[in-house]
Coordinates of C-alpha atoms in Angstrom, one line a residue:
M133 CA -1.9 0.9 -28.6
F134 CA -2.6 1.9 -25.0
N135 CA 0.5 2.8 -22.9
F136 CA -0.8 4.1 -19.6
Q137 CA 1.5 6.9 -18.7
G138 CA 2.2 8.4 -15.3
A139 CA 1.7 11.9 -14.0
D140 CA 4.5 13.3 -16.2
P141 CA 5.2 11.6 -19.6
G142 CA 8.4 13.6 -19.8
H143 CA 9.7 11.8 -16.8
V144 CA 10.8 8.4 -18.1
D145 CA 12.8 7.0 -15.2
P146 CA 11.0 4.0 -13.6
K147 CA 10.4 4.4 -9.9
T148 CA 9.5 2.0 -7.1
Y149 CA 7.6 3.5 -4.2
T150 CA 8.2 1.7 -0.9
T151 CA 6.3 2.5 2.3
I152 CA 7.3 0.8 5.6
G153 CA 5.1 1.3 8.7
A154 CA 2.4 -0.2 10.9
L155 CA -1.1 -0.3 9.2
P156 CA -4.1 0.4 11.4
G157 CA -6.0 -2.6 12.7
H158 CA -9.3 -1.6 11.0
I159 CA -9.9 0.5 7.9
D160 CA -13.4 1.6 6.7
P161 CA -13.6 0.6 3.0
N162 CA -15.9 3.6 2.5
Q163 CA -13.3 6.0 3.9
P164 CA -9.8 4.7 3.3
P165 CA -6.9 6.7 4.6
N166 CA -5.3 9.3 2.4
K167 CA -1.8 8.8 3.6
K168 CA 0.9 6.5 2.2
P169 CA 0.6 3.8 0.8
W170 CA -3.0 4.7 -0.1
R171 CA -2.1 8.0 -1.6
T172 CA 0.5 6.4 -3.8
I173 CA -2.1 4.1 -5.2
N174 CA -4.6 6.9 -5.8
D175 CA -1.9 8.9 -7.7
N176 CA -1.8 6.1 -10.3
T177 CA -5.0 6.8 -12.2
F178 CA -4.6 4.3 -15.0
V179 CA -3.2 0.9 -13.9
R180 CA -2.7 -1.7 -16.6
S181 CA -1.7 -4.8 -14.5
L182 CA -2.0 -5.9 -10.9
E183 CA -0.3 -8.9 -9.3
L184 CA -1.0 -10.6 -6.0
V185 CA 1.5 -13.1 -4.7
M186 CA 0.7 -15.4 -1.8
P187 CA 1.8 -18.7 -0.2
Q188 CA 0.0 -21.6 -1.8
E189 CA -1.4 -22.5 1.6
L190 CA -3.5 -19.3 1.5
R191 CA -4.7 -19.8 -2.0
A192 CA -8.2 -21.2 -1.3
I193 CA -8.9 -18.8 1.5
I194 CA -7.9 -15.6 -0.4
L195 CA -9.4 -16.6 -3.7
D196 CA -12.7 -17.4 -2.0
Q197 CA -12.7 -14.0 -0.3
I198 CA -11.9 -12.3 -3.6
D199 CA -14.7 -14.2 -5.4
Q200 CA -17.2 -13.2 -2.7
Q201 CA -16.2 -9.6 -2.1
F202 CA -15.2 -8.5 -5.6
K203 CA -17.0 -8.6 -8.8
V204 CA -15.6 -9.0 -12.3
L205 CA -13.9 -5.8 -13.5
T206 CA -15.4 -4.7 -16.8
Y207 CA -14.7 -1.7 -19.1
E208 CA -15.6 -0.7 -22.6
K209 CA -13.7 0.0 -25.8
L210 CA -15.3 2.9 -27.6
I211 CA -14.7 4.5 -31.0
M212 CA -15.3 8.3 -30.8
K213 CA -13.9 11.7 -31.2
L214 CA -13.0 14.2 -28.5
E215 CA -15.9 16.4 -29.7
E216 CA -18.3 13.5 -29.0
V217 CA -17.1 13.2 -25.4
L218 CA -18.2 16.8 -25.0
E219 CA -21.6 16.3 -26.6
E220 CA -24.5 17.2 -24.3
S221 CA -25.9 13.7 -23.8
F222 CA -22.6 12.0 -23.1
F223 CA -21.2 14.9 -21.2
N224 CA -24.1 15.2 -18.8
D225 CA -24.7 11.5 -18.3
F226 CA -21.1 10.5 -17.6
V227 CA -18.6 13.4 -17.2
K228 CA -20.6 15.6 -15.0
K229 CA -22.3 13.0 -12.8
D230 CA -20.3 9.7 -12.7
N231 CA -16.8 8.8 -11.8
V232 CA -15.6 8.0 -15.3
L233 CA -12.1 7.1 -16.4
M234 CA -11.2 7.4 -20.1
V235 CA -8.0 7.2 -22.0
S236 CA -7.4 7.3 -25.8
E237 CA -5.0 5.2 -27.8
G238 CA -1.6 6.5 -28.7
R239 CA 2.1 6.4 -27.9
P240 CA 3.2 8.7 -25.0
G241 CA 5.5 11.4 -26.2
V242 CA 4.6 10.8 -29.9
D243 CA 0.9 10.9 -30.5
N244 CA -1.8 13.2 -29.3
I245 CA -3.3 11.5 -26.2
F246 CA -6.5 12.5 -24.3
S247 CA -7.6 11.2 -20.9
L248 CA -10.3 11.9 -18.4
R249 CA -9.7 11.0 -14.8
R250 CA -11.1 11.8 -11.3
E251 CA -9.1 13.7 -8.7
E252 CA -9.9 14.8 -5.2
D253 CA -8.8 18.3 -4.0
A254 CA -7.9 19.4 -0.5
D255 CA -11.6 19.8 0.4
D256 CA -12.4 16.3 -0.9
A257 CA -14.3 17.8 -3.8
S258 CA -14.3 15.6 -6.9
K259 CA -12.8 16.9 -10.1
G260 CA -13.1 15.6 -13.6
I261 CA -9.7 16.4 -15.2
L262 CA -9.5 16.4 -19.0
R263 CA -5.9 16.1 -20.0
L264 CA -4.7 16.8 -23.6
D265 CA -1.1 15.9 -24.4
I266 CA -0.5 17.2 -27.9
D267 CA 2.2 18.3 -30.3
K268 CA 3.2 21.9 -30.9
E269 CA 1.3 22.3 -34.2
S270 CA -2.0 21.1 -32.6
Y271 CA -1.4 23.3 -29.5
E272 CA -0.9 26.4 -31.6
R273 CA -4.0 25.7 -33.6
A274 CA -6.2 24.7 -30.7
G275 CA -6.0 28.1 -29.0
L276 CA -6.2 26.6 -25.5
Q277 CA -3.9 27.5 -22.6
G278 CA -1.5 24.9 -21.4
Q279 CA 2.1 24.3 -20.4
T280 CA 5.2 22.7 -21.9
I281 CA 5.9 19.1 -21.1
R282 CA 9.4 18.7 -19.7
G283 CA 11.8 16.8 -22.0
K284 CA 14.6 16.3 -19.4
G285 CA 17.2 17.7 -21.7
R286 CA 16.9 14.9 -24.3
K287 CA 18.0 15.9 -27.7
H288 CA 16.1 15.7 -30.9
T289 CA 12.7 15.5 -29.2
K290 CA 9.8 17.7 -30.5
A291 CA 8.2 20.1 -28.2
R292 CA 4.9 18.9 -26.6
F293 CA 2.3 20.6 -24.6
R294 CA -0.3 19.7 -21.9
I295 CA -3.7 21.2 -21.4
E296 CA -5.7 20.4 -18.3
L297 CA -9.3 21.4 -17.7
D298 CA -11.6 20.6 -14.8
L299 CA -14.9 19.6 -16.6
R300 CA -16.8 19.6 -13.4
L301 CA -16.4 23.3 -12.7
P302 CA -19.8 25.2 -12.8
S303 CA -18.4 27.2 -15.8
M304 CA -17.9 24.1 -17.9
I305 CA -21.3 23.9 -19.5
H306 CA -22.6 24.3 -23.0
G307 CA -23.0 28.0 -23.9
K308 CA -20.1 29.3 -21.7
K309 CA -17.3 31.0 -23.5
G310 CA -14.5 28.8 -22.1
F311 CA -16.3 25.5 -22.8
E312 CA -17.3 26.6 -26.3
R313 CA -13.6 27.3 -27.0
L314 CA -12.8 23.7 -26.0
I315 CA -15.5 22.4 -28.3
T316 CA -14.2 24.5 -31.2
A317 CA -10.7 23.1 -30.7
A318 CA -12.1 19.5 -30.6
R319 CA -14.2 20.1 -33.7
N320 CA -11.6 21.8 -35.9
V321 CA -8.2 20.6 -34.6
L322 CA -8.4 17.6 -32.3
N323 CA -10.9 15.9 -34.5
T324 CA -9.4 12.4 -35.1
S325 CA -11.6 9.4 -34.4
L326 CA -9.9 7.3 -31.7
T327 CA -10.3 4.1 -29.7
W328 CA -10.9 4.9 -26.1
L329 CA -11.0 2.8 -23.0
F330 CA -14.0 3.7 -20.9
L331 CA -14.6 2.7 -17.3
D332 CA -17.6 3.9 -15.2
E333 CA -16.6 3.4 -11.6
S334 CA -20.1 4.2 -10.3
Q335 CA -21.6 1.2 -12.1
P336 CA -21.5 -2.3 -10.6
P337 CA -18.5 -4.0 -12.1
R338 CA -20.0 -7.5 -12.4
A339 CA -20.5 -8.5 -16.0
V340 CA -24.2 -8.8 -16.9
S341 CA -25.7 -10.0 -20.1
K342 CA -26.3 -7.5 -22.9
E343 CA -30.1 -8.1 -22.7
D344 CA -30.1 -7.0 -19.1
Q345 CA -28.2 -3.7 -19.7
P346 CA -30.2 -0.6 -20.3
Q347 CA -29.6 1.4 -23.5
S348 CA -27.1 4.1 -22.6
A349 CA -25.4 7.0 -24.2
I350 CA -22.4 4.8 -25.3
E351 CA -24.3 2.4 -27.6
K352 CA -23.7 4.6 -30.7
Y353 CA -19.9 4.4 -30.2
Y354 CA -19.6 0.7 -31.0
P355 CA -18.8 -0.4 -27.4
T356 CA -16.9 -3.6 -26.9
K357 CA -17.1 -4.9 -23.4
M358 CA -13.8 -6.1 -21.9
D359 CA -13.7 -8.4 -18.9
C360 CA -10.6 -8.0 -16.6
K361 CA -10.7 -11.5 -15.1
P362 CA -7.8 -12.6 -13.0
S363 CA -5.4 -15.3 -14.2
I364 CA -4.2 -17.7 -11.5
G365 CA -0.9 -19.6 -11.6
T366 CA 1.2 -21.7 -9.3
L367 CA 5.0 -21.2 -9.0
Q368 CA 6.9 -24.4 -7.9
Q369 CA 9.9 -24.6 -5.6
I370 CA 10.4 -20.9 -5.2
L371 CA 13.1 -19.7 -2.8
V372 CA 11.6 -17.0 -0.6
P373 CA 13.9 -14.6 1.3
P374 CA 12.9 -13.2 4.7
L375 CA 10.2 -10.6 4.2
C376 CA 10.6 -8.9 7.6
P377 CA 12.6 -5.7 7.4
P378 CA 15.7 -5.2 9.5
S379 CA 15.9 -2.6 12.2
I380 CA 14.4 0.7 10.9
G381 CA 17.2 2.6 12.6
D382 CA 19.8 1.0 10.3
D383 CA 19.2 2.9 7.1
T384 CA 22.0 1.1 5.1
A385 CA 20.6 -2.4 5.9
L386 CA 17.0 -1.3 5.3
N387 CA 17.8 0.2 1.9
E388 CA 19.7 -3.0 0.9
W389 CA 16.8 -5.1 2.1
I390 CA 14.3 -3.0 0.0
Y391 CA 16.5 -3.4 -3.1
E392 CA 16.7 -7.2 -2.6
I393 CA 13.0 -7.7 -2.0
T394 CA 12.1 -5.4 -5.0
E395 CA 14.4 -7.4 -7.3
W396 CA 13.0 -10.7 -6.0
L397 CA 9.4 -9.6 -6.5
G398 CA 10.3 -8.6 -10.1
L399 CA 11.7 -12.0 -10.7
V400 CA 8.5 -13.6 -9.2
G401 CA 6.5 -11.5 -11.7
L402 CA 8.6 -12.8 -14.6
E403 CA 8.5 -16.4 -13.2
S404 CA 12.2 -16.4 -13.6
P405 CA 14.1 -19.7 -13.0
R406 CA 16.7 -17.8 -11.0
I407 CA 14.6 -18.0 -7.9
R408 CA 13.9 -21.7 -8.1
E409 CA 15.4 -24.3 -5.9
G410 CA 18.4 -26.0 -7.5
D411 CA 18.9 -23.4 -10.2
T412 CA 22.6 -23.0 -11.0
P413 CA 23.0 -20.8 -14.1
E414 CA 26.3 -20.0 -15.7
T415 CA 27.8 -16.8 -14.1
Y416 CA 28.4 -15.5 -17.6
L417 CA 24.6 -15.5 -18.2
S418 CA 23.4 -14.4 -14.7
R419 CA 25.1 -13.0 -11.6
Y420 CA 21.9 -12.8 -9.6
S421 CA 22.0 -14.3 -6.1
L422 CA 19.4 -14.5 -3.4
P423 CA 20.0 -12.8 -0.1
G424 CA 22.4 -14.8 2.1
N425 CA 19.8 -15.6 4.8
T426 CA 17.3 -17.2 2.3
P427 CA 16.1 -20.6 3.5
P428 CA 17.5 -23.4 1.1
A429 CA 14.2 -25.2 0.8
G430 CA 11.8 -24.0 -1.9
T431 CA 8.0 -23.4 -1.5
Q432 CA 5.0 -23.1 -3.6
L433 CA 3.5 -19.6 -4.4
C434 CA 0.3 -18.6 -6.0
K435 CA 0.2 -15.6 -8.3
V436 CA -3.0 -13.8 -9.3
R437 CA -2.8 -11.3 -12.1
W438 CA -5.3 -8.8 -13.5
T439 CA -4.7 -7.1 -16.8
G440 CA -6.7 -4.4 -18.3
L441 CA -8.0 -1.0 -17.2
I442 CA -7.9 -1.2 -13.4
H443 CA -9.0 1.7 -11.2
S444 CA -7.3 2.6 -8.0
E445 CA -10.4 2.1 -5.9
F446 CA -10.4 -1.6 -6.7
I447 CA -6.7 -1.9 -5.6
I448 CA -7.4 -0.1 -2.4
N449 CA -10.4 -2.3 -1.6
L450 CA -8.4 -5.4 -2.4
M451 CA -5.7 -4.3 0.1
I452 CA -8.2 -3.6 2.8
Q453 CA -9.9 -7.0 2.4
L454 CA -6.5 -8.8 2.6
M455 CA -5.4 -7.0 5.7

């Protein structure tokens, strides 16, 4: 089970981040901005699903552009222990050099979950953050310094702890005291064999045949290649509310518009009949109503959905190409 968690697994309230503003006319894909909404995308390291909704009239143009500009997203499923992630060959080939994303199986807040992700500091220096979210017993036996994960005052929840280490620091090498302490904890305490999702962002994402791939350090971990191919569907007779925001000076109207559009987008993702032309459900079953200024005629929409391990760089590049 892979439940991709956010920055704080103790924080369980869902949030929708909305950014309203004028985007620049040209953005360099090699140097995307670091302000909102780009920063919000970068903050979500592990993305499980991505949806793109467009008018049916733009389907051919946008899908051709996606096919030409973007390659098939691929990632691997590996079976390995945390200690094997820290072995010299794997550690030097992937963790120290490449932009690798890894996350282990487990239920957030219940099981011990390990992840490796890339972060940028204030000086644009790349970090390789190893995060260990573990229970109290494992934390006390591991002998590593961490912090308590907030439980938001919920009752009957066991204490959990988080340990974060930057594996790209110069001190994080074999033979150094701090790194050897981490290896000891991985060997003696956090030694369960787990299924990991592994994504190397530095490699070309287009799927190639197994014969064309060089032998790498992951072959001994029983890799299973997963393709994250988009699924494409057509939604018929969908009522579309006005997508232009009201005057920014009117905060009440703006907030109401944001709530309405967010709710409508959620129903589009669910392909709910509540937003179809001619739908008249019993008020006992559903009290949803479209915004009052919604045109009465339905239209066709195209929905493209990616499901798998998706890195933020792919999402940012997709936004830039669609602008």
